[in-house]
Every structure is written in structure tokens, then in C-alpha cells.
mmCIF file of C-alpha atoms in Angstrom:
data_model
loop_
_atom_site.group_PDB
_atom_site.id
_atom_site.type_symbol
_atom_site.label_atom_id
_atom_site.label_comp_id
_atom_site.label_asym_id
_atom_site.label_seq_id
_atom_site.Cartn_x
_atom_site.Cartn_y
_atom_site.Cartn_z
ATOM 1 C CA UNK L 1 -171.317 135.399 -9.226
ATOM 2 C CA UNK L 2 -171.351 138.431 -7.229
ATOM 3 C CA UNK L 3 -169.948 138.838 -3.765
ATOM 4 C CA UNK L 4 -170.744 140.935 -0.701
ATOM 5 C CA UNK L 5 -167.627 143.784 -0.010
ATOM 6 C CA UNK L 6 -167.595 145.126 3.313
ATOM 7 C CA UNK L 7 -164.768 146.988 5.361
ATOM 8 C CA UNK L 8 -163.073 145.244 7.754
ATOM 9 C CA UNK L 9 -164.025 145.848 11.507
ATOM 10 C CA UNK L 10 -160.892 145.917 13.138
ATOM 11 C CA UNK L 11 -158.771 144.322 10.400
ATOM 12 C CA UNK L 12 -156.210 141.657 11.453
ATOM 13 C CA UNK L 13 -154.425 144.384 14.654
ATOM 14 C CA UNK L 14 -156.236 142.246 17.547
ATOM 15 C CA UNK L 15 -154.944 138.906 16.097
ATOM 16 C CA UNK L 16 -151.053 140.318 16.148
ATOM 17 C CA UNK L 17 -151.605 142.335 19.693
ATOM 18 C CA UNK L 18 -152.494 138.873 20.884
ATOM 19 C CA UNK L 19 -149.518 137.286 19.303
ATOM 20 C CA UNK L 20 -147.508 139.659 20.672
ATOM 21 C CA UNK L 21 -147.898 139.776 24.284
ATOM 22 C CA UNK L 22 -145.502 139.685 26.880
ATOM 23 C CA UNK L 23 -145.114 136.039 28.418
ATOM 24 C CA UNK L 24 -147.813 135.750 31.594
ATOM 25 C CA UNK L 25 -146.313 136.350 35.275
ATOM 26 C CA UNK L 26 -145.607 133.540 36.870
ATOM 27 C CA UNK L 27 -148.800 132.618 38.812
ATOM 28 C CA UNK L 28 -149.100 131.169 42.316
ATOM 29 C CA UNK L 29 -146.892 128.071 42.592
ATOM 30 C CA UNK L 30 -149.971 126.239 44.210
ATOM 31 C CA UNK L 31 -152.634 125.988 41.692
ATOM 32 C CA UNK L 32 -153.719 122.868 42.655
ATOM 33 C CA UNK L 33 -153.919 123.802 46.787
ATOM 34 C CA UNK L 34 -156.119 126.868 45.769
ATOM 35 C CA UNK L 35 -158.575 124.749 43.571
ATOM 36 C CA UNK L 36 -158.684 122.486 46.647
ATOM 37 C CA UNK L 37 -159.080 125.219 49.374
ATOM 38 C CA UNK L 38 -161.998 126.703 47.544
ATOM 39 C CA UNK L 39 -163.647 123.842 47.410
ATOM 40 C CA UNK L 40 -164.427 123.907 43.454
ATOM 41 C CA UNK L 41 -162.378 123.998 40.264
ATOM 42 C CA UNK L 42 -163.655 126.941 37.897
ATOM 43 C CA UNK L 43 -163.414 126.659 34.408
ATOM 44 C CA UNK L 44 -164.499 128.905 31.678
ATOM 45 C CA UNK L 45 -165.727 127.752 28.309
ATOM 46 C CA UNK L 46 -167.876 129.035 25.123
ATOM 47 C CA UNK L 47 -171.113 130.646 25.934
ATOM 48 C CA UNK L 48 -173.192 128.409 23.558
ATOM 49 C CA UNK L 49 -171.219 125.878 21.023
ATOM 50 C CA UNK L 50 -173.528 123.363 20.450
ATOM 51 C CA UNK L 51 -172.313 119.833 21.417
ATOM 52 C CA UNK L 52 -169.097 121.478 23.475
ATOM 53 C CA UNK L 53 -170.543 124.037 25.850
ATOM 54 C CA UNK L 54 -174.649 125.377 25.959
ATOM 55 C CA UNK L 55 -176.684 126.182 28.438
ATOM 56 C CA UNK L 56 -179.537 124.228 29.306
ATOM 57 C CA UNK L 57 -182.874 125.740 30.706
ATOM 58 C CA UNK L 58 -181.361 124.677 34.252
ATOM 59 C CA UNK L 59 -178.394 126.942 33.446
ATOM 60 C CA UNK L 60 -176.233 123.849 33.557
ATOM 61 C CA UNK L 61 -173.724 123.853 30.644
ATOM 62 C CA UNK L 62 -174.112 120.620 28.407
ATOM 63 C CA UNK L 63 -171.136 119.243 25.558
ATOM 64 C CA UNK L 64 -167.432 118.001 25.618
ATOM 65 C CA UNK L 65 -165.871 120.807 26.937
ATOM 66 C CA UNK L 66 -167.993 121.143 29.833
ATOM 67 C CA UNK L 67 -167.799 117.482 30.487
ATOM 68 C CA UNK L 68 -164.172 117.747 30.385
ATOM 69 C CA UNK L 69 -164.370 120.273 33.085
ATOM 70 C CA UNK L 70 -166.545 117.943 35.117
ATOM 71 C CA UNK L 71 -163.939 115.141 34.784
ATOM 72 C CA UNK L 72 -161.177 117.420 35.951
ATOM 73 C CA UNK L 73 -162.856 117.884 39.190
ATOM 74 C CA UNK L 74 -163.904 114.588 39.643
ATOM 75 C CA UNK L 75 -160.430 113.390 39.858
ATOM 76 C CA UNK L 76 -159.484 116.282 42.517
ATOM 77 C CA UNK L 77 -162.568 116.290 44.209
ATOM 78 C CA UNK L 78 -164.297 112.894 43.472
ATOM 79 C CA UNK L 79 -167.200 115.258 42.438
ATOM 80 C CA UNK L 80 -168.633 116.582 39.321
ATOM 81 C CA UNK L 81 -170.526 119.130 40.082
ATOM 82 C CA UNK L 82 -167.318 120.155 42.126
ATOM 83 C CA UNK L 83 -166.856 121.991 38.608
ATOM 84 C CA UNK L 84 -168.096 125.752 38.540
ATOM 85 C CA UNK L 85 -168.162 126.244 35.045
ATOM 86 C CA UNK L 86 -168.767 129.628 33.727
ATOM 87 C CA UNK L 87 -168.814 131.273 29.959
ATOM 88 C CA UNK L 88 -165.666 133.075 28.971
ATOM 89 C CA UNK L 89 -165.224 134.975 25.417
ATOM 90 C CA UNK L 90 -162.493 134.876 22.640
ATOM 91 C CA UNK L 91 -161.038 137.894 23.198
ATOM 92 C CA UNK L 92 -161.201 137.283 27.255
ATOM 93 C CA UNK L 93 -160.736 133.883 27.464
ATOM 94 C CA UNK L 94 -156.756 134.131 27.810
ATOM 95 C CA UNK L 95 -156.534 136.888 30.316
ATOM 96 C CA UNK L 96 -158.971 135.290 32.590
ATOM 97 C CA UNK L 97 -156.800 131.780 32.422
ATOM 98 C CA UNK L 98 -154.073 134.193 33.480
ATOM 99 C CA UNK L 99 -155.147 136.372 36.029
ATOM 100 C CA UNK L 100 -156.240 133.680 37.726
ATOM 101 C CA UNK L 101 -160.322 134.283 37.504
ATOM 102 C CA UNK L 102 -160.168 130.324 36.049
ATOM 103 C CA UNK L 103 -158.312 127.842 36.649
ATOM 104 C CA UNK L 104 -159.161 125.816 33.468
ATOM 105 C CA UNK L 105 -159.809 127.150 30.043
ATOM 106 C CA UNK L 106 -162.050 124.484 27.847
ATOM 107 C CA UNK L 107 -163.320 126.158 25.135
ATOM 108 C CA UNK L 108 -162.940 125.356 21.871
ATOM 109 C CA UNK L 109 -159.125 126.203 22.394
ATOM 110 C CA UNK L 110 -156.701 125.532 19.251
ATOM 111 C CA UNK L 111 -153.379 124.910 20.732
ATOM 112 C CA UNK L 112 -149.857 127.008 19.217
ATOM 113 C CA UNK L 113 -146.575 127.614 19.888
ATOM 114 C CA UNK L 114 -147.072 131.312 20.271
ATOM 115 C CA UNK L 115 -149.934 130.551 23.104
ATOM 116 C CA UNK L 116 -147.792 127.902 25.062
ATOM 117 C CA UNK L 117 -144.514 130.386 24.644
ATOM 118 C CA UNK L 118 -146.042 133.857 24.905
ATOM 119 C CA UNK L 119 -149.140 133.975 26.759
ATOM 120 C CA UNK L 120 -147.511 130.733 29.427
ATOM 121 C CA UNK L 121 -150.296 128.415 29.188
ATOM 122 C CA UNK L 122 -149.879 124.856 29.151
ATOM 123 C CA UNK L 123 -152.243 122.501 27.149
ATOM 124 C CA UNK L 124 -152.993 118.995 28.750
ATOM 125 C CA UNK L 125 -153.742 117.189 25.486
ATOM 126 C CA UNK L 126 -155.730 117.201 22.435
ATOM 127 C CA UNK L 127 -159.953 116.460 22.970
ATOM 128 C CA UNK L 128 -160.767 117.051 19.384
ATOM 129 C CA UNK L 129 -158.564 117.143 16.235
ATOM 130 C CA UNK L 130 -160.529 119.887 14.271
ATOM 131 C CA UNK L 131 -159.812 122.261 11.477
ATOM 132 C CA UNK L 132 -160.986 125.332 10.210
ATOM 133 C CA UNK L 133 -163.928 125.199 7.155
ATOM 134 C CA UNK L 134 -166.391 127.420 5.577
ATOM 135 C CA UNK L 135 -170.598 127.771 5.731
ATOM 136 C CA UNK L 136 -172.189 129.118 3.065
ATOM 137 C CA UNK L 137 -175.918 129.583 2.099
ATOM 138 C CA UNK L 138 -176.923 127.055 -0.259
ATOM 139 C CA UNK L 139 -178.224 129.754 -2.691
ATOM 140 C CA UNK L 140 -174.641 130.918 -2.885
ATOM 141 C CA UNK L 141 -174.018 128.235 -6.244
ATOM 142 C CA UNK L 142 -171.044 127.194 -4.978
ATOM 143 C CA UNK L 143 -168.883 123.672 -4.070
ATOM 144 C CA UNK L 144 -165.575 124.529 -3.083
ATOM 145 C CA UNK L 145 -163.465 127.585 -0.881
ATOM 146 C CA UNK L 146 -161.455 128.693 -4.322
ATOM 147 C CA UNK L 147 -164.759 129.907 -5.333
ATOM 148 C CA UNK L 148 -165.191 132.834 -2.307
ATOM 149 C CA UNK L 149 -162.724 134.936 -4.252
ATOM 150 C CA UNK L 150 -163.466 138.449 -3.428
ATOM 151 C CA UNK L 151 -166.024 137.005 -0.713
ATOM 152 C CA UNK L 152 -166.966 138.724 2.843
ATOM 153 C CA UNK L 153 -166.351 136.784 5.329
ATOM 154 C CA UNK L 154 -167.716 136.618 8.895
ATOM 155 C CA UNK L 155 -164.741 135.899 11.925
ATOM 156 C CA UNK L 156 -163.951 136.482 15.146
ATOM 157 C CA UNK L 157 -161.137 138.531 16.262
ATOM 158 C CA UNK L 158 -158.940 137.497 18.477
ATOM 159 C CA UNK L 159 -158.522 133.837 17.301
ATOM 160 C CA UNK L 160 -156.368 131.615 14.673
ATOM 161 C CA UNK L 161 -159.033 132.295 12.529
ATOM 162 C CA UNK L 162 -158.613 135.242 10.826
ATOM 163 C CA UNK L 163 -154.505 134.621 10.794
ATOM 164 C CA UNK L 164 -155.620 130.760 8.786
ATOM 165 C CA UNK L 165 -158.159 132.101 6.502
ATOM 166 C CA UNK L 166 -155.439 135.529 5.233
ATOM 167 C CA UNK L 167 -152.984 132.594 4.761
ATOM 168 C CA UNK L 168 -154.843 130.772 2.990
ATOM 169 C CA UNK L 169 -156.420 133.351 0.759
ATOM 170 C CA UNK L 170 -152.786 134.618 -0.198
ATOM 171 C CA UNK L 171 -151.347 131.084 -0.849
ATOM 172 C CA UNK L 172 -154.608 130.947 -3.792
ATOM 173 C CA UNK L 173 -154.136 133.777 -5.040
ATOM 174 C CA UNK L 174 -157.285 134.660 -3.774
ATOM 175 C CA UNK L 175 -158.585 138.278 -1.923
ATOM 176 C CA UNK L 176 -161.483 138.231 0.894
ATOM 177 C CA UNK L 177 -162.416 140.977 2.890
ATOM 178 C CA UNK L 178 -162.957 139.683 6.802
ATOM 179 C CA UNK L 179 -165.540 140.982 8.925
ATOM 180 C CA UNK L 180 -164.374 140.638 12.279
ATOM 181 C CA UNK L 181 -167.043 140.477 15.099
ATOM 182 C CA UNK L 182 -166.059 139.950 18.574
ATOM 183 C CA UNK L 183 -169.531 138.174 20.012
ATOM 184 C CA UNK L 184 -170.001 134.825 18.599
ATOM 185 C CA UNK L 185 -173.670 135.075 18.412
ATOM 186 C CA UNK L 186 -173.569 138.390 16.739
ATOM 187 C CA UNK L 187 -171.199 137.088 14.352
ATOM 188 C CA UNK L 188 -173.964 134.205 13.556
ATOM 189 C CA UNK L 189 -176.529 137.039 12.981
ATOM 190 C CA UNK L 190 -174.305 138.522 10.491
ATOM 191 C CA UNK L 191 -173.831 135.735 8.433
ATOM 192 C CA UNK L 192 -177.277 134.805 8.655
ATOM 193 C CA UNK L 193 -178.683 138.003 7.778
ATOM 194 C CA UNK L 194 -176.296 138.200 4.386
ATOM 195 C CA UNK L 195 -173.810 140.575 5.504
ATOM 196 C CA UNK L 196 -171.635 137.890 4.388
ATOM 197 C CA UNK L 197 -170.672 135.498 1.828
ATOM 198 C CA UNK L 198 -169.188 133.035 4.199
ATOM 199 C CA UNK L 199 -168.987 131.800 7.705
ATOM 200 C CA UNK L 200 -165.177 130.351 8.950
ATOM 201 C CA UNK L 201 -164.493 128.574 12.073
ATOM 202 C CA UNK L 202 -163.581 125.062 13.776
ATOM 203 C CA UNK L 203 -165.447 122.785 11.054
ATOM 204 C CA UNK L 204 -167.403 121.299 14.211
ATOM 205 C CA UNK L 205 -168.769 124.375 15.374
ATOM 206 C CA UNK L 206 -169.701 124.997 12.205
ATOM 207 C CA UNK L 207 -171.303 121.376 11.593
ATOM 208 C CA UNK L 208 -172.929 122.102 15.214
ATOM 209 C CA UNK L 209 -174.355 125.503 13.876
ATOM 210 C CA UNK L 210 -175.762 124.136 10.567
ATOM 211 C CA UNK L 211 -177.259 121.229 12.593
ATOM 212 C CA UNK L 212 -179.046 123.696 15.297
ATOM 213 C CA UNK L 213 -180.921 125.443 11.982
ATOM 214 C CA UNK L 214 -183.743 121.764 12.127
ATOM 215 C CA UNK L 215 -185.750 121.730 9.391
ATOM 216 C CA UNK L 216 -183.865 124.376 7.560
ATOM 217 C CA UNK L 217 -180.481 122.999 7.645
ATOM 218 C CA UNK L 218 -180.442 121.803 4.283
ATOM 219 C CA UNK L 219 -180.033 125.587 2.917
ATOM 220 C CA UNK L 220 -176.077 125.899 4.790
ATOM 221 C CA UNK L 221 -173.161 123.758 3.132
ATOM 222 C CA UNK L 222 -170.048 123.361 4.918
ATOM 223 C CA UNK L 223 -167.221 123.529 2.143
ATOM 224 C CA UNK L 224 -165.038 120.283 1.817
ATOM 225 C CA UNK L 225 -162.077 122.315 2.499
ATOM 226 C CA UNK L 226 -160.016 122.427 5.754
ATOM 227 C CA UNK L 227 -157.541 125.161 5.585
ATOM 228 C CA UNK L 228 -155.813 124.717 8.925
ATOM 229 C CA UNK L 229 -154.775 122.176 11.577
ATOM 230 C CA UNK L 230 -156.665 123.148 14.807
ATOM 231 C CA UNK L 231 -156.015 120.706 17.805
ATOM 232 C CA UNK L 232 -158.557 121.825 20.354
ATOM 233 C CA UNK L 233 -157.450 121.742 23.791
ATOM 234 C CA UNK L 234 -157.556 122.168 27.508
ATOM 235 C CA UNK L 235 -155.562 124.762 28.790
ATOM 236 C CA UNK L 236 -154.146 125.707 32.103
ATOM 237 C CA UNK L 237 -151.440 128.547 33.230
ATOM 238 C CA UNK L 238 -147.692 127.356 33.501
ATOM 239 C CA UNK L 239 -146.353 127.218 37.111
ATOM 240 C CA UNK L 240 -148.219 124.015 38.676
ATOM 241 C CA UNK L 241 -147.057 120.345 37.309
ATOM 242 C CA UNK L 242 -148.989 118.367 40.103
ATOM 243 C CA UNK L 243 -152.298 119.914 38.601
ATOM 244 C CA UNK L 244 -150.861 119.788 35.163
ATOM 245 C CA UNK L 245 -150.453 116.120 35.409
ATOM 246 C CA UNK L 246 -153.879 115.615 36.982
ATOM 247 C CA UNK L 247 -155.596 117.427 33.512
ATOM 248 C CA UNK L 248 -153.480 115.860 31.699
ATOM 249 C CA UNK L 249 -154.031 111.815 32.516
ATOM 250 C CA UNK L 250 -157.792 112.703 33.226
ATOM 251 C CA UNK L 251 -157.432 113.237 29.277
ATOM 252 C CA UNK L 252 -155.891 109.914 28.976
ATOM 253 C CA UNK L 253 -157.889 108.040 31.318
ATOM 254 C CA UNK L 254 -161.360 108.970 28.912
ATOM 255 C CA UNK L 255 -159.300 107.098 26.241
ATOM 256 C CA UNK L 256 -157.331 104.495 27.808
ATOM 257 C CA UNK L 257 -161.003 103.906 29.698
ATOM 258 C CA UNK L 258 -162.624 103.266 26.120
ATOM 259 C CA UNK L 259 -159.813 101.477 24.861
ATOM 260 C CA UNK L 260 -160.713 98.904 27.365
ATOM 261 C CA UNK L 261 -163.925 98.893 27.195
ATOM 262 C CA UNK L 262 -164.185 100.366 30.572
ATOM 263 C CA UNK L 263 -167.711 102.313 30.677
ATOM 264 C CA UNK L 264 -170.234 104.106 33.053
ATOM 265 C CA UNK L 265 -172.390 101.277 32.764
ATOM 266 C CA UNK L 266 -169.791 98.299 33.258
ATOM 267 C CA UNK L 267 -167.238 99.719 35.248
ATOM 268 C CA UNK L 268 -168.037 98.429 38.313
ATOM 269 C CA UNK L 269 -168.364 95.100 37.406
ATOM 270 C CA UNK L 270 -164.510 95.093 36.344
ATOM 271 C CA UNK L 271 -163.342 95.745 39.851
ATOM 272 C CA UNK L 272 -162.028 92.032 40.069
ATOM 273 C CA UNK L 273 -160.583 91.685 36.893
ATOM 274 C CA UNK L 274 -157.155 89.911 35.911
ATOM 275 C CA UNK L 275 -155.893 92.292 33.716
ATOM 276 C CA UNK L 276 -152.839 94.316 34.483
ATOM 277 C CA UNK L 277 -153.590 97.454 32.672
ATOM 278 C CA UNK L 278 -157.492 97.089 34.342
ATOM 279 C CA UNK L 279 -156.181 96.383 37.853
ATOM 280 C CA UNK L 280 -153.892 99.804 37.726
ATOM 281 C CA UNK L 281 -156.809 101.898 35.854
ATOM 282 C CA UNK L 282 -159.041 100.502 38.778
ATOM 283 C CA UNK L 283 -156.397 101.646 41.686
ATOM 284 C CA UNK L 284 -155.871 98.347 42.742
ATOM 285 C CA UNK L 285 -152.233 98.171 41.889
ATOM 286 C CA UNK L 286 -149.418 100.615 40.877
ATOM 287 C CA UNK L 287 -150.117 103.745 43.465
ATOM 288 C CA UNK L 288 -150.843 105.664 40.611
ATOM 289 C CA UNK L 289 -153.235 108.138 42.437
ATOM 290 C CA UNK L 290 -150.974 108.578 44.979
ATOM 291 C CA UNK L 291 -148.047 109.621 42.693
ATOM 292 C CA UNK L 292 -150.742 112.775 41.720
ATOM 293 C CA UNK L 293 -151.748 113.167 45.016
ATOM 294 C CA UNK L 294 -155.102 111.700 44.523
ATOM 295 C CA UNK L 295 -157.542 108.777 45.969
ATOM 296 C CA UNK L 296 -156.869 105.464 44.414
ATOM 297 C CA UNK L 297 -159.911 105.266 42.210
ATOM 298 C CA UNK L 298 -159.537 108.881 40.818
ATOM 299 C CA UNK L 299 -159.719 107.302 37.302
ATOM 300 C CA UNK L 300 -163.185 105.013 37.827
ATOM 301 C CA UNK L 301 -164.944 107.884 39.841
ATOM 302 C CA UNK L 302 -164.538 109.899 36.325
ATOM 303 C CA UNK L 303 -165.334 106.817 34.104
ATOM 304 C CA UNK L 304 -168.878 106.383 36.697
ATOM 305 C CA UNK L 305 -169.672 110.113 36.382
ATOM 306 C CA UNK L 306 -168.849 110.815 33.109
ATOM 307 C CA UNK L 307 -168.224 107.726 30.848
ATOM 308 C CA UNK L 308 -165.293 107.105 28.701
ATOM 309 C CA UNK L 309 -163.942 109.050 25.916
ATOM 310 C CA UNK L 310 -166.297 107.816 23.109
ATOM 311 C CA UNK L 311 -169.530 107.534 25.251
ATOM 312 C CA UNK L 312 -168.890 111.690 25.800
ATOM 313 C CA UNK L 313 -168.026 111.932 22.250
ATOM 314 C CA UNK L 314 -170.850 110.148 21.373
ATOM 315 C CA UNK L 315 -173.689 112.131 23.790
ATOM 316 C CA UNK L 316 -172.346 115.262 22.562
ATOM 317 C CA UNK L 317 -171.069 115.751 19.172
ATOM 318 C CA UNK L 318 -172.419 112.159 17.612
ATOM 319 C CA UNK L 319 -176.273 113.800 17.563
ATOM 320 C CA UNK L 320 -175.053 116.754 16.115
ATOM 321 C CA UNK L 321 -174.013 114.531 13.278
ATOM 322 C CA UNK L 322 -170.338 114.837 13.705
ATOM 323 C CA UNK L 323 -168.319 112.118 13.149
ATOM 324 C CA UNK L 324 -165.403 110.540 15.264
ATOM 325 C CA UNK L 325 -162.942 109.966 12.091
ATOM 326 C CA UNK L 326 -159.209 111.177 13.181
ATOM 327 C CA UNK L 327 -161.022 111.459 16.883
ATOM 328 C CA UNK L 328 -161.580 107.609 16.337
ATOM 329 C CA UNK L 329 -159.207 105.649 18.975
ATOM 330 C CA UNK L 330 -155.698 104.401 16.925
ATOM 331 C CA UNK L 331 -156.879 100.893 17.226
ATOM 332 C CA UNK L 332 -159.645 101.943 15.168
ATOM 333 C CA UNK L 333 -157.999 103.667 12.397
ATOM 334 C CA UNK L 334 -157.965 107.285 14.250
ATOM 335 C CA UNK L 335 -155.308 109.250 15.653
ATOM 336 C CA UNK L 336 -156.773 109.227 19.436
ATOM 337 C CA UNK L 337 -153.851 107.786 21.481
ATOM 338 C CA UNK L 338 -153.086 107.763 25.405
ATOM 339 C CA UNK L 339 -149.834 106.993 26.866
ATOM 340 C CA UNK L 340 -149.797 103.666 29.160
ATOM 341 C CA UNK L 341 -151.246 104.028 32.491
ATOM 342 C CA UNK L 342 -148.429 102.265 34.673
#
């Protein structure tokens, strides 16, 4: 089989620069008070990922991430559409989380040590357990990674991408040449067009992308391997724990909300319920929203707006064909676990 070569565009310098920059300044101590002054929580997140962030016709961003954005200002605000949400790139993304422009960064964000102790963000809990894979073209002849040996492949800079797929290359004795392209949708064009072997990112987005082809999906293969661990995450800056702890058990309240069987639909009908861990998710006992300085029924005005965990899950990524496996709840063989609400 004969592979594409092509010369690197940029080589692997923007994924080190990144790596290496100085820890953020301390931002304002009041992240929280400013979100609440302005009236609106902004949060950037991928300019078109099918099933985590798109634009509709509307302009209104549909998909997990963007719902996750909604949630966050529903518990502040008791709102949804108290969320400005707003695209943000790879290479951008972290300086705009930074400096302040967003508060909230939900876009198809892998969490590392390097990004929590270098660039001082703070990530408020895993929304999808991904990892990285490969798309191919179907004409390609092949089954497996180990075959790409020699193989172009299309990245973006800027991201654990290109860092996982070198590593993994070297530990199989294998050589690729990457072709790094900063836009993600020029980056599809490229790989479309055959200026590449291969395609590597999240497996999702890349399940998303194969999906969003219709009738012609059936020429793309995603590769059965997963060379990386990629915990996707929301991320805010370091400095404000009241508004860290308000991303954080929004996060836990989609999953403890599904766990018991708490949904958009039913929710309301629960409000008299017997059960302990019911009563507190429904604010009727244990001051929980007080403790984060919010209204008593923070968590049921997300679970109304939004639904629970597996009802976003499964509007979003479930049409796209992707399935919940390790994103399954742990009482249902996944990994998906939330700390109890008391």
C-alpha cells in the first residue's frame, strides 16, 4: 500500500510552547460576583462538533457541551438562556479562559496535569470519557492503526493530539508524518480531499464527523484503536471555589438526577417524595443551595430545563450513533459516578 508524505506544517513547536507556559495570573478573586453582575455566564465552546457544540439556523448552539453551559447558568441564574455561549478555537481556547473573555471553557476539553498546573485552570469533572482514534477512507484497505505506517496524518495543533499520536507511533515502531492545521473545518477538508491518509481526534468527534457524511458514511472507518485516555471536561480559571463548586455539583446533579430517575418530564411530580437523597436533590432538606450560595431548587430548575445526564446524552450524542459504554452510570456497568448529594 502506498501512503501520502507531506511536510509537516508547524511540526510538534505549538504543542510544547503550550506545555510550556508560565502558570496564568491569578484572576479576579470574584468570578462568581462578575458572572452575576453581568447578568450572563459566557462560555466558549467548538465552533461546530456535531452532537457537543453546532450551530443551528437560529444561531443557537445545539450538543453536550453547550447544554452543559446552559446548566451552569441555570443553577446561578435559574435561567438557561442566562448562558451566552460563543465559539472559541484550539489554539485560543486557553487564553480566552484566562484573560477572562469566558468564564467557562466547554469544548471538547481533555483534562492534564500540565493544563491544571501550568496554564491554572481547574476542571469541574469529567462529561465524557473519550479517547483518541483514527478515520480513514474505506478505499484505504485497511483494519487496524499499525497499518498507517509511513501515513499522513491530518491534526490540529495546539492539542493532546499530536503529542498522543508521536507517542504512539514511536512506542510501534512506526513513522507518520502529521499535518497540522489550526481550523478544524479546514483540517476536515484536508482529509477529505486526500491530502491525507488519516484523520485523528476524540473518537466521538470523529464518530460525529463520519455520521454527518448521510448516505455516504459507509466509505469512512473509524479504526478500533484508542491510543490515548482523553477525559473531556469543563474548565474554569483557578482563583474562585464558590463558582468552582457550583460547576462542579451541576456535573453531579445531571448524574445523581438520572441515577434516580429524576427527569424533565417527572421531576415535578417527585416534589413530595419520602426519599432522603430525593428530598435534599429537591431542596427540601439539607440547605444545600445555600451552602453554594444558591436558591434551594438550583438542582431541579437544571433537571426541568435541561434533563438529566442520560436524557442530554441521549438527545445529543445517542443520534449520532454514539454509545454511552464507560459514560454508562456505575450502576449500569459504566464508570459515570457522582459523589452523594448531602
Amino acid at each position: 500500500m502506498r501512503l501520502l508524505a507531506s511536510t509537516c506544517l508547524g511540526g510538534f513547536a505549538a504543542a510544547f510552547a503550550l506545555l510550556a507556559t508560565p502558570a496564568a495570573a491569578q484572576p479576579a478573586t470574584d468570578a462568581l460576583g462578575a458572572i452575576r453582575a453581568r447578568g450572563a455566564l459566557v462560555c466558549g465552546v467548538t465552533p461546530s462538533t456535531v452532537g457537543f457544540a453546532t450551530p443551528g439556523s437560529d444561531g443557537r448552539f445545539r450538543g453536550i457541551d453547550a447544554d452543559y453551559c446552559r446548566a451552569i447558568a441555570t443553577a446561578i441564574f435559574g435561567d438557561p438562556d442566562k448562558a451566552r455561549i460563543v465559539p472559541t478555537t484550539t489554539q485560543q481556547r486557553f487564553t480566552q479562559l484566562q484573560s477572562g473573555e469566558i468564564d467557562v471553557l466547554s469544548r471538547v476539553t481533555t483534562q492534564t496535569l500540565s493544563r491544571e498546573a501550568s496554564l491554572g485552570l481547574a476542571f469541574v469533572g469529567t462529561n465524557v470519557f473519550d479517547g483518541q482514534g483514527f478515520l480513514v477512507k474505506k478505499s484505504l484497505g485497511i483494519s487496524s492503526a499499525r497499518e498507517l505506517n509511513g501515513a499522513t496524518i491530518c491534526m490540529q495543533p495546539g492539542s493532546t493530539t499530536e503529542l498522543n499520536a508521536a507517542d504512539w507511533f514511536r512506542a510501534q515502531g512506526l513513522t507518520m508524518t502529521p499535518l497540522l492545521i489550526e481550523d478544524v473545518e479546514e483540517v476536515r477538508k484536508a482529509f477529505f480531499s486526500g491530502r491525507c491518509d488519516a484523520y485523528s481526534t476524540d473518537s466521538t468527534t470523529l464518530a460525529a464527523l463520519r455520521y454527518n457524511q448521510g448516505a455516504n458514511a459507509d466509505q469512512f472507518v473509524v479504526l478500533p484503536e484508542i491510543i490515548s485516555k482523553e477525559p473531556l471536561s469543563v474548565a474554569i480559571r483557578k482563583g474562585d471555589w464558590r463558582f468552582f463548586d457550583i460547576a462542579r455539583w451541576t456535573h453531579f446533579a445531571l448524574l445523581t438526577a438520572e441515577e434516580l430517575g429524576l427527569t424533565a418530564a417527572n421531576i415535578d411530580s417527585h416534589a413530595n417524595s419520602t426519599n432522603p437523597d430525593i428530598q435534599r436533590f429537591m431542596g427540601r432538606t439539607g440547605d444545600l443551595g445555600k451552602m453554594m450560595g444558591l436558591e434551594p431548587d438550583w438542582a431541579v430548575r437544571i433537571i426541568k430545563a435541561l434533563g438529566n445526564y442520560g436524557e442530554i446524552w441521549d438527545r445529543n450524542l445517542g443520534p449520532i450513533g454514539i454509545p454511552r459504554g464507560v459514560n454508562n452510570l456505575w450502576t449500569k456497568g459504566g464508570i459515570q459516578y457522582a459523589p452523594p448529594m448531602r
